[in-house]
Amino acid sequence: MTIERWSWLGEPLAADFANTVRRRGQEYEEQLEHPQHLVDWARHEGVELERPDAAQLERVRELRDAVFAILLAATSREPPPPGTERLVNAALAAVPLVPQLQGGEVVLTAPGDPPALDELLARVAASLLDLLGDPALAFCDAPSCGQFFLRHRRDQRWCGPACGTRARVARHARR
Ligand SMILES: [Zn+2]
């Protein structure tokens, strides 16, 4: 069940985080309705979380909405909406991540054993900073998608062939 729920994940962390809302037709549906949904999502990202309480889940959704809005603005080359950067900056400041060399790779470490949820949100925010500079970042505007992805080709408009097909069908239906 959880695998089916999160089958579309696999983009960079900040995109996967923004993609915790999903379109059904043209309306967005919340995929983080219950604390367990956040635990399941985190597990897909390789992070074990304790079950958050309602207030923590609310905070996560707020940051998710901010990340979504910032990514959406970036795909249309607009500045982030007012108030969104504050939430991202708070997540970054809560758990400073230190780049370290390990086996020839740069990895971000979180010294001092911070709470797992705070560390995850800081990593989401750090991933967002990376994504904002990535020319491959794109938004799939197809019905039942509305998600962020990285383009493999410059002219790629949909995240996958299924979305291209759905968008064409919807266009024909409107005519
Ligand atoms: Zn799509």
mmCIF file of C-alpha atoms and ligand atoms in Angstrom:
data_model
loop_
_atom_site.group_PDB
_atom_site.id
_atom_site.type_symbol
_atom_site.label_atom_id
_atom_site.label_comp_id
_atom_site.label_asym_id
_atom_site.label_seq_id
_atom_site.Cartn_x
_atom_site.Cartn_y
_atom_site.Cartn_z
ATOM 1 C CA MET A 1 0.000 0.000 0.000
ATOM 2 C CA THR A 2 2.688 2.485 0.954
ATOM 3 C CA ILE A 3 4.722 1.531 -2.099
ATOM 4 C CA GLU A 4 1.777 2.303 -4.340
ATOM 5 C CA ARG A 5 1.111 5.570 -2.543
ATOM 6 C CA TRP A 6 4.633 6.857 -3.129
ATOM 7 C CA SER A 7 5.356 5.172 -6.469
ATOM 8 C CA TRP A 8 6.137 8.515 -8.161
ATOM 9 C CA LEU A 9 9.053 9.410 -5.869
ATOM 10 C CA GLY A 10 12.676 9.307 -7.000
ATOM 11 C CA GLU A 11 13.507 12.924 -7.840
ATOM 12 C CA PRO A 12 15.898 14.995 -5.665
ATOM 13 C CA LEU A 13 14.763 15.247 -2.031
ATOM 14 C CA ALA A 14 13.195 18.737 -2.255
ATOM 15 C CA ALA A 15 11.191 17.730 -5.344
ATOM 16 C CA ASP A 16 10.021 14.510 -3.675
ATOM 17 C CA PHE A 17 9.010 16.625 -0.674
ATOM 18 C CA ALA A 18 7.019 19.066 -2.824
ATOM 19 C CA ASN A 19 5.483 16.055 -4.578
ATOM 20 C CA THR A 20 3.666 15.018 -1.394
ATOM 21 C CA VAL A 21 0.625 16.709 -2.890
ATOM 22 C CA ARG A 22 -0.688 15.223 -6.073
ATOM 23 C CA ARG A 23 -3.315 16.256 -8.573
ATOM 24 C CA ARG A 24 -6.431 14.250 -9.132
ATOM 25 C CA GLY A 25 -7.747 15.855 -12.308
ATOM 26 C CA GLN A 26 -6.932 19.525 -11.653
ATOM 27 C CA GLU A 27 -7.400 19.511 -7.858
ATOM 28 C CA TYR A 28 -4.512 18.840 -5.498
ATOM 29 C CA GLU A 29 -4.839 16.083 -2.907
ATOM 30 C CA GLU A 30 -2.895 16.020 0.339
ATOM 31 C CA GLN A 31 -0.733 12.901 0.615
ATOM 32 C CA LEU A 32 0.471 13.708 4.142
ATOM 33 C CA GLU A 33 -2.906 13.418 5.818
ATOM 34 C CA HIS A 34 -1.753 11.411 8.830
ATOM 35 C CA PRO A 35 1.493 11.298 10.825
ATOM 36 C CA GLN A 36 2.118 7.752 9.552
ATOM 37 C CA HIS A 37 2.124 9.050 5.958
ATOM 38 C CA LEU A 38 5.122 11.225 6.835
ATOM 39 C CA VAL A 39 6.886 8.224 8.404
ATOM 40 C CA ASP A 40 6.210 6.193 5.235
ATOM 41 C CA TRP A 41 7.390 8.997 2.943
ATOM 42 C CA ALA A 42 10.590 9.445 4.975
ATOM 43 C CA ARG A 43 11.258 5.708 4.778
ATOM 44 C CA HIS A 44 11.102 5.969 0.974
ATOM 45 C CA GLU A 45 13.797 8.623 1.287
ATOM 46 C CA GLY A 46 15.921 6.324 3.457
ATOM 47 C CA VAL A 47 15.164 8.074 6.767
ATOM 48 C CA GLU A 48 13.614 6.435 9.830
ATOM 49 C CA LEU A 49 11.395 8.859 11.751
ATOM 50 C CA GLU A 50 9.472 8.508 14.952
ATOM 51 C CA ARG A 51 5.798 9.131 14.418
ATOM 52 C CA PRO A 52 5.348 12.934 14.535
ATOM 53 C CA ASP A 53 2.548 14.565 16.509
ATOM 54 C CA ALA A 54 -0.141 16.688 14.864
ATOM 55 C CA ALA A 55 1.728 19.962 15.438
ATOM 56 C CA GLN A 56 4.898 18.570 13.860
ATOM 57 C CA LEU A 57 2.947 17.308 10.865
ATOM 58 C CA GLU A 58 1.392 20.751 10.494
ATOM 59 C CA ARG A 59 4.859 22.336 10.519
ATOM 60 C CA VAL A 60 6.041 19.846 7.886
ATOM 61 C CA ARG A 61 3.075 20.664 5.648
ATOM 62 C CA GLU A 62 3.784 24.393 6.011
ATOM 63 C CA LEU A 63 7.359 23.901 4.899
ATOM 64 C CA ARG A 64 6.158 21.594 2.101
ATOM 65 C CA ASP A 65 3.790 24.309 0.832
ATOM 66 C CA ALA A 66 6.651 26.821 0.914
ATOM 67 C CA VAL A 67 9.008 24.489 -0.966
ATOM 68 C CA PHE A 68 6.288 23.785 -3.528
ATOM 69 C CA ALA A 69 5.604 27.503 -4.039
ATOM 70 C CA ILE A 70 9.300 28.343 -4.379
ATOM 71 C CA LEU A 71 9.894 25.549 -6.908
ATOM 72 C CA LEU A 72 6.811 26.537 -8.894
ATOM 73 C CA ALA A 73 7.954 30.169 -8.983
ATOM 74 C CA ALA A 74 11.418 29.038 -10.076
ATOM 75 C CA THR A 75 10.041 27.051 -13.020
ATOM 76 C CA SER A 76 8.388 30.232 -14.296
ATOM 77 C CA ARG A 77 11.426 32.386 -13.349
ATOM 78 C CA GLU A 78 9.543 34.326 -10.751
ATOM 79 C CA PRO A 79 10.747 35.340 -7.279
ATOM 80 C CA PRO A 80 9.566 33.210 -4.327
ATOM 81 C CA PRO A 81 6.168 34.251 -2.911
ATOM 82 C CA PRO A 82 6.333 36.431 0.248
ATOM 83 C CA GLY A 83 6.911 34.504 3.471
ATOM 84 C CA THR A 84 8.115 31.276 1.881
ATOM 85 C CA GLU A 85 11.847 31.938 2.218
ATOM 86 C CA ARG A 86 11.500 32.511 5.959
ATOM 87 C CA LEU A 87 10.324 28.913 6.494
ATOM 88 C CA VAL A 88 13.147 27.477 4.401
ATOM 89 C CA ASN A 89 15.731 29.607 6.176
ATOM 90 C CA ALA A 90 14.384 28.501 9.574
ATOM 91 C CA ALA A 91 14.773 24.840 8.562
ATOM 92 C CA LEU A 92 18.345 25.513 7.389
ATOM 93 C CA ALA A 93 19.246 27.356 10.591
ATOM 94 C CA ALA A 94 17.732 24.713 12.893
ATOM 95 C CA VAL A 95 20.269 22.052 11.880
ATOM 96 C CA PRO A 96 23.468 23.343 10.274
ATOM 97 C CA LEU A 97 24.723 20.806 7.724
ATOM 98 C CA VAL A 98 28.456 20.568 7.257
ATOM 99 C CA PRO A 99 29.940 19.348 3.966
ATOM 100 C CA GLN A 100 32.561 16.668 4.560
ATOM 101 C CA LEU A 101 34.668 14.502 2.255
ATOM 102 C CA GLN A 102 33.938 10.791 2.598
ATOM 103 C CA GLY A 103 35.420 8.303 0.163
ATOM 104 C CA GLY A 104 35.942 10.979 -2.476
ATOM 105 C CA GLU A 105 32.359 12.262 -2.227
ATOM 106 C CA VAL A 106 30.992 15.376 -0.577
ATOM 107 C CA VAL A 107 28.362 14.455 1.989
ATOM 108 C CA LEU A 108 26.371 16.797 4.202
ATOM 109 C CA THR A 109 26.715 15.787 7.840
ATOM 110 C CA ALA A 110 24.671 16.966 10.811
ATOM 111 C CA PRO A 111 27.011 17.170 13.822
ATOM 112 C CA GLY A 112 25.624 16.794 17.333
ATOM 113 C CA ASP A 113 22.901 14.198 16.741
ATOM 114 C CA PRO A 114 19.916 16.513 16.089
ATOM 115 C CA PRO A 115 16.304 15.209 16.081
ATOM 116 C CA ALA A 116 15.728 13.119 12.951
ATOM 117 C CA LEU A 117 12.785 15.195 11.729
ATOM 118 C CA ASP A 118 14.683 18.489 12.071
ATOM 119 C CA GLU A 119 17.648 17.009 10.236
ATOM 120 C CA LEU A 120 15.407 15.727 7.452
ATOM 121 C CA LEU A 121 13.792 19.152 7.001
ATOM 122 C CA ALA A 122 17.225 20.825 6.918
ATOM 123 C CA ARG A 123 18.262 18.348 4.212
ATOM 124 C CA VAL A 124 15.089 19.141 2.279
ATOM 125 C CA ALA A 125 15.940 22.848 2.456
ATOM 126 C CA ALA A 126 19.549 22.217 1.377
ATOM 127 C CA SER A 127 18.262 20.135 -1.532
ATOM 128 C CA LEU A 128 15.968 23.019 -2.480
ATOM 129 C CA LEU A 129 18.973 25.357 -2.730
ATOM 130 C CA ASP A 130 20.642 22.885 -5.108
ATOM 131 C CA LEU A 131 17.497 22.480 -7.208
ATOM 132 C CA LEU A 132 16.986 26.212 -7.657
ATOM 133 C CA GLY A 133 20.253 26.344 -9.572
ATOM 134 C CA ASP A 134 19.439 23.320 -11.714
ATOM 135 C CA PRO A 135 18.360 24.199 -15.289
ATOM 136 C CA ALA A 136 16.732 20.742 -15.583
ATOM 137 C CA LEU A 137 14.109 21.566 -12.934
ATOM 138 C CA ALA A 138 10.622 21.407 -14.474
ATOM 139 C CA PHE A 139 6.954 21.261 -13.544
ATOM 140 C CA CYS A 140 4.649 18.698 -15.171
ATOM 141 C CA ASP A 141 1.340 20.475 -15.757
ATOM 142 C CA ALA A 142 -0.589 17.351 -16.812
ATOM 143 C CA PRO A 143 -3.952 16.428 -15.255
ATOM 144 C CA SER A 144 -3.496 14.027 -12.292
ATOM 145 C CA CYS A 145 0.178 14.989 -11.981
ATOM 146 C CA GLY A 146 1.231 18.609 -11.267
ATOM 147 C CA GLN A 147 4.596 17.459 -9.955
ATOM 148 C CA PHE A 148 8.227 18.520 -10.167
ATOM 149 C CA PHE A 149 10.839 16.539 -12.036
ATOM 150 C CA LEU A 150 14.248 16.876 -13.636
ATOM 151 C CA ARG A 151 14.190 17.008 -17.441
ATOM 152 C CA HIS A 152 16.323 14.467 -19.294
ATOM 153 C CA ARG A 153 15.989 16.442 -22.541
ATOM 154 C CA ARG A 154 15.799 20.208 -23.016
ATOM 155 C CA ASP A 155 12.409 20.094 -24.752
ATOM 156 C CA GLN A 156 10.837 17.607 -22.312
ATOM 157 C CA ARG A 157 7.470 18.982 -21.224
ATOM 158 C CA TRP A 158 5.941 16.081 -19.236
ATOM 159 C CA CYS A 159 7.513 13.996 -16.485
ATOM 160 C CA GLY A 160 6.705 10.803 -18.385
ATOM 161 C CA PRO A 161 4.899 9.452 -21.462
ATOM 162 C CA ALA A 162 1.720 8.708 -19.471
ATOM 163 C CA CYS A 163 1.397 12.390 -18.523
ATOM 164 C CA GLY A 164 1.921 13.481 -22.142
ATOM 165 C CA THR A 165 -0.859 11.146 -23.228
ATOM 166 C CA ARG A 166 -3.242 12.340 -20.491
ATOM 167 C CA ALA A 167 -2.573 15.984 -21.353
ATOM 168 C CA ARG A 168 -3.277 15.362 -25.068
ATOM 169 C CA VAL A 169 -6.489 13.488 -24.272
ATOM 170 C CA ALA A 170 -7.631 16.336 -22.003
ATOM 171 C CA ARG A 171 -6.843 18.884 -24.700
ATOM 172 C CA HIS A 172 -8.887 16.975 -27.274
ATOM 173 C CA ALA A 173 -11.762 16.595 -24.803
ATOM 174 C CA ARG A 174 -11.862 20.358 -24.279
ATOM 175 C CA ARG A 175 -12.209 21.068 -28.011
HETATM 176 ZN ZN ZN B 1 3.638 14.228 -14.909
#
